[in-house]
PDB file of C-alpha atoms in Angstrom:
ATOM      1  CA  UNK A   1     -54.946 243.068 158.898  1.00  0.00           C
ATOM      2  CA  UNK A   2     -53.183 246.412 159.398  1.00  0.00           C
ATOM      3  CA  UNK A   3     -49.932 246.805 157.721  1.00  0.00           C
ATOM      4  CA  UNK A   4     -47.577 249.904 157.739  1.00  0.00           C
ATOM      5  CA  UNK A   5     -50.196 252.654 158.286  1.00  0.00           C
ATOM      6  CA  UNK A   6     -47.976 255.406 159.673  1.00  0.00           C
ATOM      7  CA  UNK A   7     -45.695 254.463 156.781  1.00  0.00           C
ATOM      8  CA  UNK A   8     -47.145 255.053 153.944  1.00  0.00           C
ATOM      9  CA  UNK A   9     -49.894 258.209 154.949  1.00  0.00           C
ATOM     10  CA  UNK A  10     -46.789 260.021 155.734  1.00  0.00           C
ATOM     11  CA  UNK A  11     -45.010 259.323 152.815  1.00  0.00           C
ATOM     12  CA  UNK A  12     -48.803 259.625 151.053  1.00  0.00           C
ATOM     13  CA  UNK A  13     -48.208 263.040 152.995  1.00  0.00           C
ATOM     14  CA  UNK A  14     -45.183 263.736 151.743  1.00  0.00           C
ATOM     15  CA  UNK A  15     -45.040 262.909 147.965  1.00  0.00           C
ATOM     16  CA  UNK A  16     -49.116 264.732 147.397  1.00  0.00           C
ATOM     17  CA  UNK A  17     -47.569 268.053 148.661  1.00  0.00           C
ATOM     18  CA  UNK A  18     -45.104 267.762 145.690  1.00  0.00           C
ATOM     19  CA  UNK A  19     -47.465 267.831 143.843  1.00  0.00           C
ATOM     20  CA  UNK A  20     -49.983 270.165 144.110  1.00  0.00           C
ATOM     21  CA  UNK A  21     -47.448 272.443 146.885  1.00  0.00           C
ATOM     22  CA  UNK A  22     -50.382 275.267 146.894  1.00  0.00           C
ATOM     23  CA  UNK A  23     -53.004 273.153 147.655  1.00  0.00           C
ATOM     24  CA  UNK A  24     -55.037 273.865 151.065  1.00  0.00           C
ATOM     25  CA  UNK A  25     -54.343 272.328 153.943  1.00  0.00           C
ATOM     26  CA  UNK A  26     -57.653 270.485 154.612  1.00  0.00           C
ATOM     27  CA  UNK A  27     -55.846 269.291 157.661  1.00  0.00           C
ATOM     28  CA  UNK A  28     -55.338 272.068 159.466  1.00  0.00           C
ATOM     29  CA  UNK A  29     -58.088 274.545 158.209  1.00  0.00           C
ATOM     30  CA  UNK A  30     -60.466 272.047 157.819  1.00  0.00           C
ATOM     31  CA  UNK A  31     -63.647 273.309 160.751  1.00  0.00           C
ATOM     32  CA  UNK A  32     -65.836 276.435 159.914  1.00  0.00           C
ATOM     33  CA  UNK A  33     -65.942 274.473 156.241  1.00  0.00           C
ATOM     34  CA  UNK A  34     -67.109 271.094 157.796  1.00  0.00           C
ATOM     35  CA  UNK A  35     -69.333 273.789 159.795  1.00  0.00           C
ATOM     36  CA  UNK A  36     -70.883 275.282 156.352  1.00  0.00           C
ATOM     37  CA  UNK A  37     -71.199 272.181 154.968  1.00  0.00           C
ATOM     38  CA  UNK A  38     -73.099 270.253 158.220  1.00  0.00           C
ATOM     39  CA  UNK A  39     -75.937 273.319 157.870  1.00  0.00           C
ATOM     40  CA  UNK A  40     -76.443 273.634 153.946  1.00  0.00           C
ATOM     41  CA  UNK A  41     -77.623 269.695 154.864  1.00  0.00           C
ATOM     42  CA  UNK A  42     -80.902 270.685 155.696  1.00  0.00           C
ATOM     43  CA  UNK A  43     -81.345 271.107 151.632  1.00  0.00           C
ATOM     44  CA  UNK A  44     -81.777 267.207 151.424  1.00  0.00           C
ATOM     45  CA  UNK A  45     -84.899 266.165 149.721  1.00  0.00           C
ATOM     46  CA  UNK A  46     -83.937 262.450 150.209  1.00  0.00           C
ATOM     47  CA  UNK A  47     -86.805 260.769 152.651  1.00  0.00           C
ATOM     48  CA  UNK A  48     -83.960 258.279 154.584  1.00  0.00           C
ATOM     49  CA  UNK A  49     -81.113 260.564 154.492  1.00  0.00           C
ATOM     50  CA  UNK A  50     -83.260 262.910 155.844  1.00  0.00           C
ATOM     51  CA  UNK A  51     -84.052 260.999 158.682  1.00  0.00           C
ATOM     52  CA  UNK A  52     -80.246 259.725 159.274  1.00  0.00           C
ATOM     53  CA  UNK A  53     -79.826 263.693 159.670  1.00  0.00           C
ATOM     54  CA  UNK A  54     -82.454 263.681 162.367  1.00  0.00           C
ATOM     55  CA  UNK A  55     -81.100 261.175 163.904  1.00  0.00           C
ATOM     56  CA  UNK A  56     -77.960 262.550 164.323  1.00  0.00           C
ATOM     57  CA  UNK A  57     -79.318 266.153 166.167  1.00  0.00           C
ATOM     58  CA  UNK A  58     -81.373 263.725 168.301  1.00  0.00           C
ATOM     59  CA  UNK A  59     -78.258 262.384 170.335  1.00  0.00           C
ATOM     60  CA  UNK A  60     -76.096 265.455 169.373  1.00  0.00           C
ATOM     61  CA  UNK A  61     -75.812 267.896 172.631  1.00  0.00           C
ATOM     62  CA  UNK A  62     -77.035 270.822 172.451  1.00  0.00           C
ATOM     63  CA  UNK A  63     -73.558 272.395 174.035  1.00  0.00           C
ATOM     64  CA  UNK A  64     -71.961 270.110 171.170  1.00  0.00           C
ATOM     65  CA  UNK A  65     -73.637 272.172 168.584  1.00  0.00           C
ATOM     66  CA  UNK A  66     -71.369 275.116 168.176  1.00  0.00           C
ATOM     67  CA  UNK A  67     -68.100 272.738 168.098  1.00  0.00           C
ATOM     68  CA  UNK A  68     -66.957 273.105 164.375  1.00  0.00           C
ATOM     69  CA  UNK A  69     -65.303 270.116 163.727  1.00  0.00           C
ATOM     70  CA  UNK A  70     -62.312 270.046 166.005  1.00  0.00           C
ATOM     71  CA  UNK A  71     -59.918 267.021 166.606  1.00  0.00           C
ATOM     72  CA  UNK A  72     -59.245 268.363 169.964  1.00  0.00           C
ATOM     73  CA  UNK A  73     -63.852 268.841 170.403  1.00  0.00           C
ATOM     74  CA  UNK A  74     -64.315 265.476 168.704  1.00  0.00           C
ATOM     75  CA  UNK A  75     -66.166 263.417 171.591  1.00  0.00           C
ATOM     76  CA  UNK A  76     -68.731 260.265 169.667  1.00  0.00           C
ATOM     77  CA  UNK A  77     -71.188 262.301 169.020  1.00  0.00           C
ATOM     78  CA  UNK A  78     -68.778 264.614 167.182  1.00  0.00           C
ATOM     79  CA  UNK A  79     -66.966 262.039 165.287  1.00  0.00           C
ATOM     80  CA  UNK A  80     -70.563 260.692 164.428  1.00  0.00           C
ATOM     81  CA  UNK A  81     -71.146 264.902 163.134  1.00  0.00           C
ATOM     82  CA  UNK A  82     -68.258 263.641 160.110  1.00  0.00           C
ATOM     83  CA  UNK A  83     -69.304 260.479 159.118  1.00  0.00           C
ATOM     84  CA  UNK A  84     -72.915 261.404 158.904  1.00  0.00           C
ATOM     85  CA  UNK A  85     -71.642 265.162 157.100  1.00  0.00           C
ATOM     86  CA  UNK A  86     -70.187 263.209 153.948  1.00  0.00           C
ATOM     87  CA  UNK A  87     -72.186 260.415 153.521  1.00  0.00           C
ATOM     88  CA  UNK A  88     -75.670 262.865 152.822  1.00  0.00           C
ATOM     89  CA  UNK A  89     -72.803 265.191 151.037  1.00  0.00           C
ATOM     90  CA  UNK A  90     -74.389 262.151 148.236  1.00  0.00           C
ATOM     91  CA  UNK A  91     -77.813 263.333 149.440  1.00  0.00           C
ATOM     92  CA  UNK A  92     -76.684 266.986 147.431  1.00  0.00           C
ATOM     93  CA  UNK A  93     -75.179 265.975 145.256  1.00  0.00           C
ATOM     94  CA  UNK A  94     -76.888 263.503 143.281  1.00  0.00           C
ATOM     95  CA  UNK A  95     -75.629 260.762 140.527  1.00  0.00           C
ATOM     96  CA  UNK A  96     -76.166 261.879 137.035  1.00  0.00           C
ATOM     97  CA  UNK A  97     -74.037 259.274 135.273  1.00  0.00           C
ATOM     98  CA  UNK A  98     -75.324 256.977 133.622  1.00  0.00           C
ATOM     99  CA  UNK A  99     -74.583 253.312 132.912  1.00  0.00           C
ATOM    100  CA  UNK A 100     -75.153 251.239 129.539  1.00  0.00           C
ATOM    101  CA  UNK A 101     -75.333 247.376 129.186  1.00  0.00           C
ATOM    102  CA  UNK A 102     -76.085 244.786 127.834  1.00  0.00           C
ATOM    103  CA  UNK A 103     -78.437 241.315 128.240  1.00  0.00           C
ATOM    104  CA  UNK A 104     -77.743 237.983 126.898  1.00  0.00           C
ATOM    105  CA  UNK A 105     -79.745 238.840 123.740  1.00  0.00           C
ATOM    106  CA  UNK A 106     -78.021 242.632 123.010  1.00  0.00           C
ATOM    107  CA  UNK A 107     -80.331 244.534 124.215  1.00  0.00           C
ATOM    108  CA  UNK A 108     -79.705 248.041 125.850  1.00  0.00           C
ATOM    109  CA  UNK A 109     -80.233 248.347 128.624  1.00  0.00           C
ATOM    110  CA  UNK A 110     -79.493 252.718 131.265  1.00  0.00           C
ATOM    111  CA  UNK A 111     -78.989 251.871 134.865  1.00  0.00           C
ATOM    112  CA  UNK A 112     -78.641 255.558 136.438  1.00  0.00           C
ATOM    113  CA  UNK A 113     -77.163 254.768 139.429  1.00  0.00           C
ATOM    114  CA  UNK A 114     -78.876 256.578 142.709  1.00  0.00           C
ATOM    115  CA  UNK A 115     -77.099 257.979 146.073  1.00  0.00           C
ATOM    116  CA  UNK A 116     -76.201 254.439 147.162  1.00  0.00           C
ATOM    117  CA  UNK A 117     -74.771 253.897 144.926  1.00  0.00           C
ATOM    118  CA  UNK A 118     -72.363 256.913 145.508  1.00  0.00           C
ATOM    119  CA  UNK A 119     -72.233 256.326 148.649  1.00  0.00           C
ATOM    120  CA  UNK A 120     -71.066 252.300 148.590  1.00  0.00           C
ATOM    121  CA  UNK A 121     -68.364 253.752 145.907  1.00  0.00           C
ATOM    122  CA  UNK A 122     -66.867 256.286 148.426  1.00  0.00           C
ATOM    123  CA  UNK A 123     -67.597 254.314 152.192  1.00  0.00           C
ATOM    124  CA  UNK A 124     -68.708 251.549 152.649  1.00  0.00           C
ATOM    125  CA  UNK A 125     -70.070 250.497 157.115  1.00  0.00           C
ATOM    126  CA  UNK A 126     -69.723 246.691 158.110  1.00  0.00           C
ATOM    127  CA  UNK A 127     -70.804 245.378 161.578  1.00  0.00           C
ATOM    128  CA  UNK A 128     -68.099 243.193 162.814  1.00  0.00           C
ATOM    129  CA  UNK A 129     -64.254 243.725 161.052  1.00  0.00           C
ATOM    130  CA  UNK A 130     -65.517 239.334 159.157  1.00  0.00           C
ATOM    131  CA  UNK A 131     -68.210 240.960 157.487  1.00  0.00           C
ATOM    132  CA  UNK A 132     -65.483 243.855 155.821  1.00  0.00           C
ATOM    133  CA  UNK A 133     -63.481 240.841 155.463  1.00  0.00           C
ATOM    134  CA  UNK A 134     -66.029 239.053 153.241  1.00  0.00           C
ATOM    135  CA  UNK A 135     -66.655 242.210 152.266  1.00  0.00           C
ATOM    136  CA  UNK A 136     -63.730 242.194 150.044  1.00  0.00           C
ATOM    137  CA  UNK A 137     -63.975 239.230 149.399  1.00  0.00           C
ATOM    138  CA  UNK A 138     -66.289 239.096 146.956  1.00  0.00           C
ATOM    139  CA  UNK A 139     -65.046 242.516 145.631  1.00  0.00           C
ATOM    140  CA  UNK A 140     -62.251 240.344 144.396  1.00  0.00           C
ATOM    141  CA  UNK A 141     -63.964 237.739 143.235  1.00  0.00           C
ATOM    142  CA  UNK A 142     -66.037 239.635 140.401  1.00  0.00           C
ATOM    143  CA  UNK A 143     -61.691 240.444 138.596  1.00  0.00           C
ATOM    144  CA  UNK A 144     -62.809 244.299 138.334  1.00  0.00           C
ATOM    145  CA  UNK A 145     -60.515 246.954 139.373  1.00  0.00           C
ATOM    146  CA  UNK A 146     -60.761 248.621 143.382  1.00  0.00           C
ATOM    147  CA  UNK A 147     -60.393 251.564 143.346  1.00  0.00           C
ATOM    148  CA  UNK A 148     -59.784 252.993 146.687  1.00  0.00           C
ATOM    149  CA  UNK A 149     -62.252 253.360 149.738  1.00  0.00           C
ATOM    150  CA  UNK A 150     -62.493 253.846 153.300  1.00  0.00           C
ATOM    151  CA  UNK A 151     -64.375 250.983 155.176  1.00  0.00           C
ATOM    152  CA  UNK A 152     -65.906 251.805 158.738  1.00  0.00           C
ATOM    153  CA  UNK A 153     -66.094 248.883 161.331  1.00  0.00           C
ATOM    154  CA  UNK A 154     -69.933 250.578 162.486  1.00  0.00           C
ATOM    155  CA  UNK A 155     -72.886 252.871 161.139  1.00  0.00           C
ATOM    156  CA  UNK A 156     -72.556 256.232 160.375  1.00  0.00           C
ATOM    157  CA  UNK A 157     -74.103 257.173 163.255  1.00  0.00           C
ATOM    158  CA  UNK A 158     -72.003 254.923 165.626  1.00  0.00           C
ATOM    159  CA  UNK A 159     -68.455 254.664 163.851  1.00  0.00           C
ATOM    160  CA  UNK A 160     -66.170 252.732 165.678  1.00  0.00           C
ATOM    161  CA  UNK A 161     -62.955 251.885 163.558  1.00  0.00           C
ATOM    162  CA  UNK A 162     -62.126 253.656 160.000  1.00  0.00           C
ATOM    163  CA  UNK A 163     -60.013 252.024 157.523  1.00  0.00           C
ATOM    164  CA  UNK A 164     -58.669 253.408 154.638  1.00  0.00           C
ATOM    165  CA  UNK A 165     -58.853 250.294 152.481  1.00  0.00           C
ATOM    166  CA  UNK A 166     -55.997 249.928 149.453  1.00  0.00           C
ATOM    167  CA  UNK A 167     -54.057 247.422 147.160  1.00  0.00           C
ATOM    168  CA  UNK A 168     -55.103 244.674 149.769  1.00  0.00           C
ATOM    169  CA  UNK A 169     -53.730 246.936 152.256  1.00  0.00           C
ATOM    170  CA  UNK A 170     -55.952 248.279 155.505  1.00  0.00           C
ATOM    171  CA  UNK A 171     -54.913 251.599 156.553  1.00  0.00           C
ATOM    172  CA  UNK A 172     -56.309 252.486 159.742  1.00  0.00           C
ATOM    173  CA  UNK A 173     -57.019 256.142 160.871  1.00  0.00           C
ATOM    174  CA  UNK A 174     -58.423 257.767 163.365  1.00  0.00           C
ATOM    175  CA  UNK A 175     -61.096 260.998 161.579  1.00  0.00           C
ATOM    176  CA  UNK A 176     -63.535 260.377 159.034  1.00  0.00           C
ATOM    177  CA  UNK A 177     -61.372 263.414 157.119  1.00  0.00           C
ATOM    178  CA  UNK A 178     -58.795 261.763 157.515  1.00  0.00           C
ATOM    179  CA  UNK A 179     -59.349 258.445 156.197  1.00  0.00           C
ATOM    180  CA  UNK A 180     -60.754 261.351 152.713  1.00  0.00           C
ATOM    181  CA  UNK A 181     -57.279 262.739 152.310  1.00  0.00           C
ATOM    182  CA  UNK A 182     -55.791 259.908 152.383  1.00  0.00           C
ATOM    183  CA  UNK A 183     -58.559 258.964 149.687  1.00  0.00           C
ATOM    184  CA  UNK A 184     -58.243 261.654 148.095  1.00  0.00           C
ATOM    185  CA  UNK A 185     -54.209 261.794 147.859  1.00  0.00           C
ATOM    186  CA  UNK A 186     -53.532 258.302 146.842  1.00  0.00           C
ATOM    187  CA  UNK A 187     -56.328 259.099 143.633  1.00  0.00           C
ATOM    188  CA  UNK A 188     -54.775 261.498 142.913  1.00  0.00           C
ATOM    189  CA  UNK A 189     -50.740 260.160 143.736  1.00  0.00           C
ATOM    190  CA  UNK A 190     -51.542 257.640 141.515  1.00  0.00           C
ATOM    191  CA  UNK A 191     -53.449 259.022 138.405  1.00  0.00           C
ATOM    192  CA  UNK A 192     -56.735 257.193 138.975  1.00  0.00           C
ATOM    193  CA  UNK A 193     -60.156 258.347 138.248  1.00  0.00           C
ATOM    194  CA  UNK A 194     -63.251 258.658 140.954  1.00  0.00           C
ATOM    195  CA  UNK A 195     -65.203 256.310 140.900  1.00  0.00           C
ATOM    196  CA  UNK A 196     -67.994 257.305 138.375  1.00  0.00           C
ATOM    197  CA  UNK A 197     -71.070 256.582 140.558  1.00  0.00           C
ATOM    198  CA  UNK A 198     -69.266 259.626 143.074  1.00  0.00           C
ATOM    199  CA  UNK A 199     -67.641 261.180 140.259  1.00  0.00           C
ATOM    200  CA  UNK A 200     -69.371 264.403 141.857  1.00  0.00           C
ATOM    201  CA  UNK A 201     -68.807 263.694 145.558  1.00  0.00           C
ATOM    202  CA  UNK A 202     -65.160 263.777 144.756  1.00  0.00           C
ATOM    203  CA  UNK A 203     -64.956 266.456 142.796  1.00  0.00           C
ATOM    204  CA  UNK A 204     -66.420 268.610 145.091  1.00  0.00           C
ATOM    205  CA  UNK A 205     -63.891 267.529 147.756  1.00  0.00           C
ATOM    206  CA  UNK A 206     -61.332 268.482 145.185  1.00  0.00           C
ATOM    207  CA  UNK A 207     -63.042 271.780 144.489  1.00  0.00           C
ATOM    208  CA  UNK A 208     -63.765 273.234 147.256  1.00  0.00           C
ATOM    209  CA  UNK A 209     -61.835 271.122 150.462  1.00  0.00           C
ATOM    210  CA  UNK A 210     -58.724 271.215 148.743  1.00  0.00           C
ATOM    211  CA  UNK A 211     -58.891 273.645 146.074  1.00  0.00           C
ATOM    212  CA  UNK A 212     -57.851 271.782 143.931  1.00  0.00           C
ATOM    213  CA  UNK A 213     -59.125 272.591 139.851  1.00  0.00           C
ATOM    214  CA  UNK A 214     -57.641 270.548 136.585  1.00  0.00           C
ATOM    215  CA  UNK A 215     -57.921 270.027 133.072  1.00  0.00           C
ATOM    216  CA  UNK A 216     -59.558 266.910 133.370  1.00  0.00           C
ATOM    217  CA  UNK A 217     -62.932 267.729 135.893  1.00  0.00           C
ATOM    218  CA  UNK A 218     -66.106 266.950 134.973  1.00  0.00           C
ATOM    219  CA  UNK A 219     -69.072 268.651 134.553  1.00  0.00           C
ATOM    220  CA  UNK A 220     -71.487 268.619 137.399  1.00  0.00           C
ATOM    221  CA  UNK A 221     -75.566 270.337 137.627  1.00  0.00           C
ATOM    222  CA  UNK A 222     -75.425 271.224 140.899  1.00  0.00           C
ATOM    223  CA  UNK A 223     -71.556 271.612 141.834  1.00  0.00           C
ATOM    224  CA  UNK A 224     -70.451 274.510 141.213  1.00  0.00           C
ATOM    225  CA  UNK A 225     -74.417 276.470 142.285  1.00  0.00           C
ATOM    226  CA  UNK A 226     -73.075 274.286 145.966  1.00  0.00           C
ATOM    227  CA  UNK A 227     -69.465 275.761 146.632  1.00  0.00           C
ATOM    228  CA  UNK A 228     -71.144 279.381 145.307  1.00  0.00           C
ATOM    229  CA  UNK A 229     -73.463 278.692 148.245  1.00  0.00           C
ATOM    230  CA  UNK A 230     -70.793 277.704 150.335  1.00  0.00           C
ATOM    231  CA  UNK A 231     -68.934 280.053 149.764  1.00  0.00           C
ATOM    232  CA  UNK A 232     -70.955 282.468 150.281  1.00  0.00           C
ATOM    233  CA  UNK A 233     -72.904 281.163 153.072  1.00  0.00           C
ATOM    234  CA  UNK A 234     -75.856 280.656 151.427  1.00  0.00           C
ATOM    235  CA  UNK A 235     -79.062 279.755 153.576  1.00  0.00           C
TER     236      UNK A 235
END
């Protein structure tokens, strides 16, 4: 199922550092940034997203609440905290993009992407490996380009196996943050576009976590305000 993970990811890291030598070192300095993101999730209005956040708070050990997501602190609950934090970002940066389609009679239909659409193009959760394989096969059956994406065996509260899928190959990593890091670097190195449904979340990751700005960056109504609040520790 997994091929050449260490060699490929090592090369991705090297090439990305050449492309963006001055970007923020996310893997070495992420704890405080993730801690701030998690704290601002209380602003979420979506009901199902709030329930997921409440479920995490219920299972979290009170002694772990002050931990800043450091790798040495990653218990089962801390793994879940990473997964839930990034999953619920889509509820803060709700998609505003719309897709125009036409039916058999040529009538134009406008589809507004949902929070779930955004989440599903960012990370996919499957109960089993066989279910994951079936999902990938279904994606190929649509005869559409498949962007690199994160595949997790388990749930946001119980992530068991974390994989980055790209170009028919699955690369296993050990944290959600590392999966996002690899996926982000692949997108930039191969000059790919962010999925339109989750573009705002990827732009947030680019600007807030990596401190990278480009002339191709698209605007989003809540993105700059969210980054401002986080950088200035606004509750």
